[in-house]
Short mmCIF file of C-alpha atoms in Angstrom, two decimals:
data_model
loop_
_atom_site.label_atom_id
_atom_site.label_comp_id
_atom_site.label_asym_id
_atom_site.label_seq_id
_atom_site.Cartn_x
_atom_site.Cartn_y
_atom_site.Cartn_z
CA MET A 1 129.97 183.76 163.52
CA GLU A 2 126.23 186.26 163.04
CA LYS A 3 127.33 186.03 159.38
CA LEU A 4 127.81 181.97 159.37
CA VAL A 5 124.26 182.23 160.20
CA THR A 6 123.25 184.29 158.41
CA LEU A 7 124.71 182.22 155.40
CA TRP A 8 122.91 178.73 156.70
CA TYR A 9 119.57 181.35 156.50
CA GLY A 10 119.67 182.16 153.16
CA SER A 11 121.34 178.44 152.26
CA GLY A 12 118.46 176.39 150.41
CA ALA A 13 118.48 173.18 152.89
CA TYR A 14 117.23 175.99 156.09
CA ASN A 15 114.76 176.36 153.20
CA LEU A 16 114.01 173.67 151.99
CA THR A 17 110.11 172.73 151.87
CA LEU A 18 108.50 169.74 151.87
CA GLY A 19 106.63 170.61 148.68
CA GLN A 20 108.98 171.77 146.57
CA ALA A 21 111.41 168.56 147.83
CA VAL A 22 108.66 166.92 147.00
CA MET A 23 108.47 167.95 143.51
CA ILE A 24 112.81 168.36 142.87
CA VAL A 25 112.11 164.61 143.12
CA VAL A 26 108.83 164.37 140.25
CA GLY A 27 111.58 166.47 138.81
CA MET A 28 114.57 164.08 138.76
CA VAL A 29 111.22 161.12 138.26
CA LEU A 30 110.80 162.56 135.01
CA LEU A 31 114.12 162.93 133.16
CA TYR A 32 115.46 159.16 134.94
CA LEU A 33 111.66 158.16 132.47
CA ALA A 34 113.56 160.69 129.74
CA ILE A 35 116.11 159.69 129.69
CA ALA A 36 116.37 155.20 130.90
CA LYS A 37 113.57 155.52 129.39
CA LYS A 38 112.95 156.94 126.30
CA PHE A 39 110.16 158.47 127.39
CA GLU A 40 109.46 161.51 124.75
CA PRO A 41 112.94 162.75 125.94
CA LEU A 42 112.36 166.35 123.53
CA LEU A 43 110.12 167.18 125.99
CA LEU A 44 110.13 165.21 129.05
CA VAL A 45 114.14 167.12 129.87
CA PRO A 46 113.47 170.29 129.75
CA ILE A 47 110.14 170.45 131.40
CA GLY A 48 111.46 167.58 134.67
CA PHE A 49 114.90 170.31 134.71
CA GLY A 50 112.48 173.35 134.20
CA GLY A 51 110.56 171.13 137.12
CA ILE A 52 114.17 170.91 139.66
CA LEU A 53 114.93 174.69 138.94
CA ALA A 54 110.95 175.90 139.64
CA ASN A 55 111.47 174.29 143.03
CA ILE A 56 114.72 175.82 144.37
CA PRO A 57 114.36 178.03 147.58
CA GLU A 58 114.60 181.48 146.82
CA ALA A 59 116.43 181.67 143.95
CA GLY A 60 112.14 182.38 142.43
CA LEU A 61 113.23 181.14 139.06
CA ALA A 62 109.88 181.34 138.35
CA ILE A 63 107.90 183.61 140.04
CA SER A 64 108.22 187.08 139.10
CA ALA A 65 109.59 189.74 139.87
CA LEU A 66 106.69 190.72 142.80
CA ASP A 67 106.85 187.52 144.21
CA GLN A 68 110.48 187.15 144.71
CA ALA A 69 110.61 190.48 146.53
CA ILE A 70 107.75 190.00 148.99
CA GLU A 71 109.02 185.90 149.81
CA VAL A 72 113.31 187.31 150.89
CA ALA A 73 113.15 190.99 150.39
CA ARG A 74 113.81 193.15 154.07
CA PRO A 75 111.94 194.14 156.05
CA ALA A 76 112.38 197.62 155.12
CA VAL A 77 111.38 197.31 150.98
CA LEU A 78 108.01 195.20 152.84
CA GLN A 79 107.41 197.96 153.82
CA GLN A 80 107.57 200.08 150.73
CA MET A 81 105.60 197.92 149.02
CA ALA A 82 103.19 197.63 152.23
CA SER A 83 102.57 201.82 150.77
CA ALA A 84 102.99 201.19 147.16
CA LEU A 85 100.07 198.08 147.83
CA GLY A 86 98.51 200.64 149.77
CA ALA A 87 98.17 199.08 152.85
CA ALA A 88 99.27 199.38 156.43
CA LEU A 89 101.91 196.10 158.08
CA ASP A 90 101.05 196.27 161.72
CA PRO A 91 104.44 196.35 163.13
CA LEU A 92 103.32 193.92 166.48
CA ALA A 93 103.37 190.96 163.98
CA GLY A 94 106.91 189.46 162.33
CA GLN A 95 108.06 189.41 158.89
CA GLU A 96 106.28 185.87 157.90
CA ALA A 97 102.95 187.53 159.07
CA TRP A 98 104.00 190.78 156.80
CA ARG A 99 104.77 188.66 153.71
CA ALA A 100 101.08 186.64 154.18
CA THR A 101 99.11 189.75 154.15
CA LEU A 102 101.56 191.34 150.75
CA LYS A 103 101.08 188.08 149.43
CA ALA A 104 97.34 187.49 149.91
CA LEU A 105 97.02 191.22 148.69
CA VAL A 106 99.05 190.29 145.52
CA ASP A 107 97.10 187.49 144.10
CA ASN A 108 93.83 189.72 145.11
CA GLY A 109 92.17 192.20 146.06
CA ALA A 110 94.90 194.83 144.35
CA SER A 111 94.47 196.96 141.35
CA PRO A 112 96.56 196.87 138.69
CA ASP A 113 98.10 200.39 139.15
CA GLN A 114 99.10 199.54 142.89
CA LEU A 115 100.73 196.20 140.88
CA ARG A 116 102.55 197.89 138.59
CA ALA A 117 103.39 200.51 141.99
CA ALA A 118 104.47 197.85 144.60
CA LYS A 119 106.32 195.59 141.11
CA ASP A 120 108.29 199.06 140.96
CA VAL A 121 109.67 198.90 144.05
CA ALA A 122 110.56 195.90 144.08
CA MET A 123 112.90 196.26 140.55
CA ASN A 124 113.66 199.21 142.06
CA VAL A 125 115.91 197.71 144.98
CA GLY A 126 117.05 195.11 142.54
CA TYR A 127 114.87 192.34 142.62
CA GLY A 128 114.11 190.17 138.46
CA ASP A 129 111.51 188.17 137.22
CA GLY A 130 112.28 184.80 137.15
CA LEU A 131 114.40 182.97 134.75
CA LEU A 132 111.50 180.56 134.44
CA TYR A 133 108.93 182.90 134.43
CA THR A 134 109.95 185.07 131.63
CA PHE A 135 109.98 181.97 129.69
CA TYR A 136 106.46 181.20 131.06
CA GLN A 137 104.49 184.48 130.37
CA VAL A 138 107.04 185.46 127.23
CA ALA A 139 106.31 181.39 124.58
CA VAL A 140 103.46 180.16 126.87
CA ALA A 141 100.95 182.91 128.11
CA SER A 142 100.82 185.00 125.21
CA GLY A 143 100.07 181.12 122.65
CA ILE A 144 103.33 181.88 121.23
CA ALA A 145 105.57 178.72 121.04
CA PRO A 146 102.48 176.35 121.13
CA LEU A 147 101.60 177.92 117.97
CA ILE A 148 105.74 177.87 116.47
CA ILE A 149 105.88 174.65 117.52
CA PHE A 150 102.70 173.68 114.92
CA MET A 151 104.55 175.64 112.17
CA GLY A 152 106.95 173.03 112.78
CA VAL A 153 104.46 170.00 113.04
CA GLY A 154 102.84 171.81 109.72
CA ALA A 155 106.34 171.26 107.64
CA MET A 156 107.01 168.66 109.14
CA THR A 157 103.78 166.92 107.80
CA ASP A 158 103.30 164.78 104.81
CA PHE A 159 99.58 164.89 103.64
CA GLY A 160 100.12 161.80 100.62
CA PRO A 161 98.41 159.30 102.47
CA LEU A 162 95.26 161.84 103.40
CA LEU A 163 94.17 163.27 100.22
CA ALA A 164 94.45 159.47 98.75
CA ASN A 165 92.18 158.35 100.84
CA PRO A 166 89.95 160.99 102.27
CA ARG A 167 87.52 159.59 104.51
CA THR A 168 90.20 158.25 106.94
CA LEU A 169 89.31 161.93 108.49
CA PHE A 170 86.47 160.35 109.62
CA LEU A 171 88.63 157.83 111.61
CA GLY A 172 90.53 161.46 113.82
CA ALA A 173 86.47 162.69 113.80
CA ALA A 174 85.93 159.54 115.78
CA ALA A 175 89.10 159.99 117.78
CA GLN A 176 88.66 163.09 118.83
CA PHE A 177 85.21 161.51 121.36
CA GLY A 178 88.02 160.21 123.86
CA ILE A 179 88.15 164.89 124.38
CA PHE A 180 84.76 164.78 124.62
CA ALA A 181 84.38 161.74 127.20
CA THR A 182 86.81 163.26 129.59
CA LEU A 183 85.36 165.93 129.42
CA PHE A 184 81.73 164.52 130.34
CA GLY A 185 84.07 162.55 132.92
CA ALA A 186 86.06 165.79 134.45
CA VAL A 187 82.62 167.59 135.06
CA GLY A 188 80.24 164.48 136.32
CA MET A 189 83.31 163.97 139.00
CA SER A 190 83.37 167.60 140.07
CA ALA A 191 79.27 167.07 140.20
CA MET A 192 79.98 163.80 142.60
CA GLY A 193 82.39 165.95 144.71
CA TRP A 194 84.77 164.15 143.91
CA MET A 195 86.76 167.04 141.82
CA ASP A 196 87.05 169.79 141.65
CA PHE A 197 86.77 171.22 137.99
CA SER A 198 85.00 174.91 137.08
CA LEU A 199 84.02 173.61 132.76
CA GLU A 200 87.26 175.74 131.25
CA GLN A 201 89.19 173.15 133.74
CA SER A 202 87.80 170.52 132.55
CA ALA A 203 87.57 171.57 128.56
CA ALA A 204 91.63 171.34 128.95
CA ILE A 205 91.78 168.19 130.48
CA GLY A 206 89.73 167.10 128.09
CA ILE A 207 92.43 167.99 125.69
CA ILE A 208 94.74 165.42 126.44
CA GLY A 209 92.84 162.37 124.22
CA GLY A 210 93.88 164.52 121.63
CA ALA A 211 97.71 163.58 122.06
CA ASP A 212 98.38 166.60 120.38
CA GLY A 213 101.47 167.90 122.54
CA PRO A 214 101.50 171.78 121.88
CA THR A 215 96.85 171.87 121.30
CA SER A 216 96.84 171.20 125.07
CA ILE A 217 99.27 173.44 125.99
CA TYR A 218 96.78 176.41 123.81
CA VAL A 219 94.15 175.44 125.29
CA SER A 220 95.35 175.20 128.75
CA SER A 221 96.83 178.56 128.74
CA VAL A 222 93.65 179.81 127.58
CA LEU A 223 91.29 178.42 129.41
CA ALA A 224 93.62 177.20 132.44
CA PRO A 225 96.71 177.89 133.23
CA GLU A 226 96.68 176.90 137.04
CA LEU A 227 96.67 173.32 135.08
CA LEU A 228 98.78 173.57 132.84
CA GLY A 229 101.56 172.16 134.83
CA ALA A 230 99.38 168.99 134.97
CA ILE A 231 98.42 168.50 131.81
CA ALA A 232 101.78 168.97 129.62
CA VAL A 233 102.79 166.54 131.76
CA ALA A 234 100.17 164.02 131.84
CA ALA A 235 99.71 164.71 127.71
CA TYR A 236 103.63 163.96 127.27
CA ALA A 237 103.97 161.11 129.42
CA TYR A 238 100.75 159.66 127.84
CA MET A 239 101.92 160.02 124.53
CA ALA A 240 104.58 158.44 125.05
CA LEU A 241 102.71 155.22 126.48
CA VAL A 242 100.31 154.50 123.88
CA PRO A 243 103.12 151.55 122.42
CA MET A 244 101.59 150.13 126.31
CA ILE A 245 98.09 152.10 125.84
CA GLN A 246 96.90 151.18 122.29
CA PRO A 247 97.42 147.99 121.78
CA PRO A 248 95.64 145.73 124.11
CA ILE A 249 92.75 148.22 122.96
CA MET A 250 93.17 147.66 119.80
CA LYS A 251 92.91 143.73 119.80
CA LEU A 252 90.37 143.75 122.73
CA LEU A 253 88.27 146.09 119.90
CA THR A 254 89.49 143.59 116.89
CA THR A 255 89.50 139.84 114.70
CA LYS A 256 92.61 138.58 113.81
CA ARG A 257 90.42 138.47 110.31
CA GLU A 258 90.79 141.63 110.60
CA ARG A 259 93.34 142.80 111.86
CA GLU A 260 94.95 140.72 108.93
CA ILE A 261 93.18 142.86 106.41
CA THR A 262 95.06 144.03 103.60
CA MET A 263 94.63 147.51 102.19
CA THR A 264 93.63 149.04 98.88
CA GLN A 265 97.64 150.94 97.45
CA LEU A 266 97.57 154.44 97.93
CA ARG A 267 96.61 156.78 94.99
CA PRO A 268 99.57 158.45 94.28
CA VAL A 269 99.48 162.38 95.36
CA SER A 270 100.01 165.18 92.84
CA LYS A 271 101.79 168.00 94.15
CA LEU A 272 99.31 171.08 93.10
CA GLU A 273 96.94 169.39 95.71
CA LYS A 274 99.37 169.54 98.40
CA ILE A 275 100.00 172.89 97.59
CA VAL A 276 95.71 173.62 97.46
CA PHE A 277 95.16 171.45 99.90
CA PRO A 278 96.43 173.95 103.28
CA LEU A 279 94.53 176.49 101.29
CA ALA A 280 91.35 174.87 101.77
CA LEU A 281 91.72 174.10 104.33
CA LEU A 282 92.81 177.49 105.86
CA MET A 283 89.29 179.35 103.31
CA LEU A 284 87.39 176.06 105.35
CA VAL A 285 88.73 177.79 109.05
CA ALA A 286 88.13 180.87 107.84
CA LEU A 287 84.86 179.99 107.07
CA PHE A 288 83.52 177.93 109.43
CA LEU A 289 85.97 177.82 113.02
CA PRO A 290 87.73 181.24 113.19
CA ASP A 291 88.63 180.61 116.75
CA ALA A 292 90.64 177.35 115.00
CA ALA A 293 92.95 180.26 113.23
CA PRO A 294 95.19 180.30 115.60
CA LEU A 295 96.11 176.26 115.58
CA LEU A 296 95.40 175.30 111.80
CA GLY A 297 96.43 178.79 110.88
CA MET A 298 100.01 177.93 111.91
CA PHE A 299 99.91 174.21 111.02
CA CYS A 300 98.12 174.86 106.79
CA PHE A 301 101.35 177.52 106.50
CA GLY A 302 104.05 175.17 107.68
CA ASN A 303 103.18 173.09 105.13
CA LEU A 304 102.31 175.11 102.33
CA MET A 305 105.77 176.18 103.59
CA ARG A 306 107.32 172.06 102.38
CA GLU A 307 104.43 171.37 99.78
CA CYS A 308 105.11 174.68 98.04
CA GLY A 309 108.90 173.89 97.91
CA VAL A 310 109.65 177.08 96.87
CA VAL A 311 110.68 178.88 100.76
CA GLU A 312 113.48 176.06 100.97
CA ARG A 313 115.15 177.54 103.35
CA LEU A 314 111.87 178.24 105.52
CA THR A 315 111.52 174.79 105.53
CA ASP A 316 114.26 173.52 106.94
CA THR A 317 114.35 176.40 110.11
CA ALA A 318 111.17 175.61 111.05
CA GLN A 319 111.27 171.98 111.18
CA ASN A 320 114.77 171.99 112.62
CA ALA A 321 115.94 175.41 113.87
CA LEU A 322 113.01 177.39 115.76
CA ILE A 323 111.36 173.99 116.12
CA ASN A 324 114.01 172.91 118.39
CA ILE A 325 114.88 176.62 119.59
CA VAL A 326 111.61 176.85 120.81
CA THR A 327 111.25 172.69 122.59
CA ILE A 328 114.01 174.53 124.95
CA VAL A 329 111.93 177.76 125.98
CA LEU A 330 108.38 175.19 125.59
CA GLY A 331 110.11 172.64 128.18
CA LEU A 332 111.06 174.97 130.94
CA ALA A 333 108.73 177.08 130.47
CA VAL A 334 105.82 173.62 131.99
CA GLY A 335 108.67 172.74 134.15
CA SER A 336 108.54 176.38 136.07
CA ARG A 337 104.51 175.82 136.39
CA LEU A 338 105.54 172.34 138.15
CA MET A 339 105.13 174.05 141.43
CA ALA A 340 104.82 172.68 145.09
CA GLU A 341 101.78 174.50 145.26
CA SER A 342 99.80 174.11 142.51
CA PHE A 343 101.33 170.25 141.34
CA LEU A 344 100.54 168.86 144.88
CA ALA A 345 97.31 168.55 144.75
CA LEU A 346 94.46 165.83 144.41
CA GLU A 347 94.23 167.24 141.21
CA THR A 348 96.71 166.23 139.72
CA LEU A 349 96.28 162.73 140.21
CA GLY A 350 92.59 163.47 139.17
CA ILE A 351 93.98 164.81 135.44
CA MET A 352 97.00 161.74 135.38
CA ALA A 353 93.35 159.20 135.20
CA LEU A 354 91.48 161.53 133.41
CA GLY A 355 94.29 161.40 130.84
CA MET A 356 94.93 157.46 130.61
CA VAL A 357 90.89 157.26 130.08
CA ALA A 358 90.53 160.14 127.43
CA PHE A 359 93.61 158.11 125.33
CA ALA A 360 92.05 154.27 125.48
CA ILE A 361 88.25 155.98 124.55
CA GLY A 362 89.53 158.06 121.50
CA THR A 363 92.14 155.18 120.33
CA ALA A 364 88.45 152.65 121.02
CA ALA A 365 86.40 155.61 119.01
CA GLY A 366 88.85 155.24 115.94
CA ILE A 367 88.96 151.09 115.82
CA LEU A 368 84.81 151.64 116.60
CA MET A 369 84.55 154.01 113.83
CA ALA A 370 86.94 152.49 111.21
CA LYS A 371 85.22 149.06 111.80
CA LEU A 372 81.93 151.06 111.18
CA MET A 373 82.48 152.92 107.65
CA ASN A 374 83.86 149.21 106.61
CA VAL A 375 80.32 147.08 107.14
CA MET A 376 78.87 150.37 105.00
CA SER A 377 81.85 150.74 102.49
CA LYS A 378 83.15 148.27 99.86
CA MET A 379 86.90 149.98 100.39
CA PRO A 380 88.58 147.73 102.47
CA ILE A 381 89.11 149.12 105.62
CA ASN A 382 91.88 147.83 108.56
CA PRO A 383 89.62 148.57 111.91
CA LEU A 384 93.77 148.58 113.48
CA ILE A 385 94.69 152.31 111.62
CA GLY A 386 91.30 154.00 113.42
CA ALA A 387 93.62 153.90 117.09
CA ALA A 388 95.78 155.84 115.01
CA GLY A 389 92.95 159.01 114.95
CA VAL A 390 94.12 159.89 118.44
CA SER A 391 96.74 162.21 116.92
CA ALA A 392 100.54 161.88 118.91
CA VAL A 393 102.23 162.01 115.20
CA PRO A 394 103.37 159.39 114.72
CA MET A 395 103.65 156.96 117.40
CA ALA A 396 100.22 156.53 116.76
CA ALA A 397 101.02 155.13 113.18
CA ARG A 398 103.45 152.98 113.36
CA VAL A 399 101.78 151.20 117.32
CA ALA A 400 98.87 150.06 114.62
CA ASN A 401 101.51 148.87 111.95
CA LYS A 402 103.28 147.04 114.36
CA VAL A 403 99.89 145.77 115.89
CA GLY A 404 98.85 144.73 112.30
CA LEU A 405 101.85 143.61 111.40
CA GLU A 406 101.74 141.18 114.21
CA SER A 407 98.45 139.34 112.68
CA ASN A 408 100.28 139.69 108.90
CA PRO A 409 103.88 139.99 108.81
CA HIS A 410 102.83 141.09 104.76
CA ASN A 411 100.39 143.76 105.64
CA PHE A 412 102.76 147.73 105.91
CA LEU A 413 99.91 149.88 106.85
CA LEU A 414 101.50 152.61 108.22
CA MET A 415 100.84 154.41 105.50
CA HIS A 416 97.71 154.28 105.73
CA ALA A 417 97.70 155.60 109.55
CA MET A 418 99.54 158.62 108.57
CA GLY A 419 96.20 159.78 106.89
CA PRO A 420 94.07 158.71 110.04
CA ASN A 421 96.88 160.97 112.23
CA VAL A 422 97.34 163.25 110.43
CA ALA A 423 93.40 163.84 110.38
CA GLY A 424 94.05 163.38 114.46
CA VAL A 425 95.71 166.54 114.41
CA ILE A 426 92.83 168.93 112.09
CA GLY A 427 90.31 166.87 113.78
CA SER A 428 92.03 168.32 117.69
CA ALA A 429 92.55 171.46 116.52
CA VAL A 430 88.86 171.76 115.65
CA ALA A 431 88.01 170.04 119.32
CA ALA A 432 90.73 172.88 120.59
CA GLY A 433 88.84 175.96 118.80
CA VAL A 434 85.20 174.72 120.16
CA MET A 435 85.50 174.30 123.48
CA ILE A 436 87.83 178.30 122.83
CA LYS A 437 84.93 179.11 120.99
CA TYR A 438 82.41 177.89 124.03
CA LEU A 439 83.75 178.64 126.83
CA GLY A 440 86.94 181.58 126.15
CA MET B 1 71.91 171.73 141.69
CA GLN B 2 74.72 173.61 140.70
CA ASP B 3 76.12 170.26 139.91
CA PHE B 4 73.13 169.90 137.83
CA GLU B 5 73.48 172.51 136.04
CA LEU B 6 77.71 171.85 135.11
CA LEU B 7 76.51 167.90 134.12
CA GLU B 8 73.97 169.54 132.09
CA GLU B 9 76.72 172.07 130.75
CA GLY B 10 79.14 169.65 129.68
CA LEU B 11 76.36 168.11 127.86
CA THR B 12 75.80 170.31 125.71
CA LEU B 13 79.52 170.95 125.07
CA MET B 14 80.38 167.66 123.72
CA ALA B 15 77.01 166.92 121.87
CA LEU B 16 77.38 170.46 120.24
CA GLY B 17 81.55 170.05 120.30
CA MET B 18 81.55 166.25 118.54
CA GLY B 19 78.63 167.18 116.18
CA PHE B 20 81.05 170.00 115.49
CA VAL B 21 84.66 167.54 114.59
CA PHE B 22 82.12 165.99 112.53
CA VAL B 23 80.41 169.00 110.67
CA PHE B 24 84.41 170.46 109.23
CA LEU B 25 85.74 166.94 108.42
CA THR B 26 82.62 165.74 106.46
CA VAL B 27 83.20 169.01 105.41
CA LEU B 28 86.47 168.66 104.43
CA VAL B 29 85.95 165.53 103.26
CA MET B 30 83.41 166.94 100.61
CA THR B 31 86.39 169.20 99.32
CA ILE B 32 89.07 167.36 99.44
CA THR B 33 87.63 164.74 97.35
CA LEU B 34 86.33 167.86 94.88
CA MET B 35 89.42 169.73 94.43
CA SER B 36 91.31 166.25 93.79
CA LEU B 37 88.58 165.15 91.55
CA LEU B 38 88.98 169.25 89.78
CA LEU B 39 92.66 169.18 89.58
CA ARG B 40 93.03 165.69 87.95
CA ARG B 41 90.93 166.67 85.24
CA PHE B 42 92.03 170.44 84.78
CA ALA B 43 95.43 169.73 85.13
CA PRO B 44 96.74 165.69 84.96
CA ALA B 45 100.52 165.54 86.42
CA PRO B 46 102.17 164.81 83.19
CA VAL B 47 105.69 163.63 84.53
CA GLU B 48 103.83 161.78 87.02
CA SER B 49 101.53 159.42 84.79
CA ALA B 50 104.93 159.38 82.74
CA ALA B 51 106.77 158.16 85.66
CA SER B 52 104.39 155.05 86.71
CA GLY B 53 103.80 154.17 83.33
CA ALA B 54 107.40 153.17 82.77
CA ALA B 55 107.06 151.77 86.66
CA ARG B 56 104.57 149.12 85.43
CA SER B 57 106.84 147.19 82.46
CA ALA B 58 109.15 146.13 85.08
CA PRO B 59 109.67 144.90 88.36
CA PRO B 60 105.71 142.31 88.85
CA ALA B 61 103.16 143.85 90.63
CA GLN B 62 103.53 142.43 93.89
CA GLN B 63 107.45 142.35 94.48
CA ASP B 64 106.63 146.74 93.40
CA GLU B 65 103.63 147.52 95.82
CA GLU B 66 106.14 144.97 98.62
CA VAL B 67 109.58 147.03 97.84
CA MET B 68 106.82 150.86 98.60
CA ALA B 69 106.20 149.39 101.72
CA VAL B 70 109.31 148.61 102.92
CA ILE B 71 110.51 151.82 101.78
CA GLY B 72 108.00 153.90 102.74
CA VAL B 73 109.00 151.81 106.84
CA ALA B 74 112.49 153.09 105.99
CA LEU B 75 112.13 155.82 104.89
CA HIS B 76 110.01 157.15 108.31
CA ARG B 77 112.23 155.90 110.40
CA TYR B 78 115.12 157.70 109.34
CA ARG B 79 112.75 160.83 109.32
CA GLN B 80 112.04 159.59 112.52
CA ARG B 81 115.21 159.52 113.73
CA HIS B 82 116.17 162.18 112.34
CA ARG B 83 113.06 165.24 112.83
CA ARG B 84 112.01 167.28 115.77
#
């Protein structure tokens, strides 16, 4: 009978907290959106599943060996860890109180040496870092996974349309206004006392407006790791919603006549130009914004591999096998941040709301910039392609194309929209660099 | 008072960031334009001019444009399906 009771105490059903149950449902919802609704399935399937794994009670997949030991270890081990941390446990208080004391000590108060000693104790009795925790440390906390994905994106990106019509870079720049307006919005919400975001957190939230998953994850891993889960989920969810968020804004801000504008055909771009471009971009980054070097450096590297044409095997790996592997690891690692304690907070709602605003403002700014350019220059620009300035490659460009076709069935804007679209990628990486420079 | 400071910092970062993004991309536009000019002057692509010359003689330009656009979309969709 006693054995049975022990088994029951160790079971998930006994230990499940309300928060964990809610987060498991959230994970299921993400899986539903990914599988049934096809919302960015490549990322939301791993993220949703990772979120479920991270919330399995007692399993500790998403926490370090030390935290895991504190949560489930026997009293004798707790005593040992307490002595390693240089604290005494009150023998009268119960086990739960001991665990709370240790947790508080580890979170703040213990020196790095003490933490290492306590971790050794935990490791010695057989506790190990959780799988998702390890993924997170290796892939996301180090910044590696988003950067490798960026390299893969570089290897997939054709800069031809951009090189043929470099002015579309301005559209990509204008759409980044969404990032900074959202940053200001987050700061404003804190100033009004609705939320409590620091400037770093506001910047990380703003970058959702860049509509660029890897950039968002990279920036928040540097500036606000505690919000990473919510930010990544918001970024990918809204990227999937681009076809629903953008068209109403596009139609609101343009007249039918503007939407019908046909653009002159793009000139062919030579291979040499395409090879020189990533190198030129890299030089500009080196000269003006070294803080964007990790992101844009990997991006340029991937693109150079693609365009130079002599390392096809590497290009193939970067844009297929490697990016797929990293996507799995990154998705699970991001999912591990969907733990109840950190995700179920008012802040998450704020982030979701701000993320939506970021997309909308970015889209509007891109369109307005295109209209402005139309007034100032002779070459006609269809304002719809301005909306593609929020990166979300290539979804935003396809949306611009689709809305254009609705007004004029013979007007294919896709290639024209790819220009601002990839410009948006560069623009949001530059914006990320500025923020990291200013706040990092 | 601290709230006011936070707002001010946010505003500064917004102006600075937006300004920098524009300056950087403007410089990039100039660099690309210059690069394209130089490359096209000093290293014109021979294959390309021959190809476009041959293409020009064949079908009427308008149809050509349309076909190009259709191919572009098809190619794009194909890539869409097979990557990432």
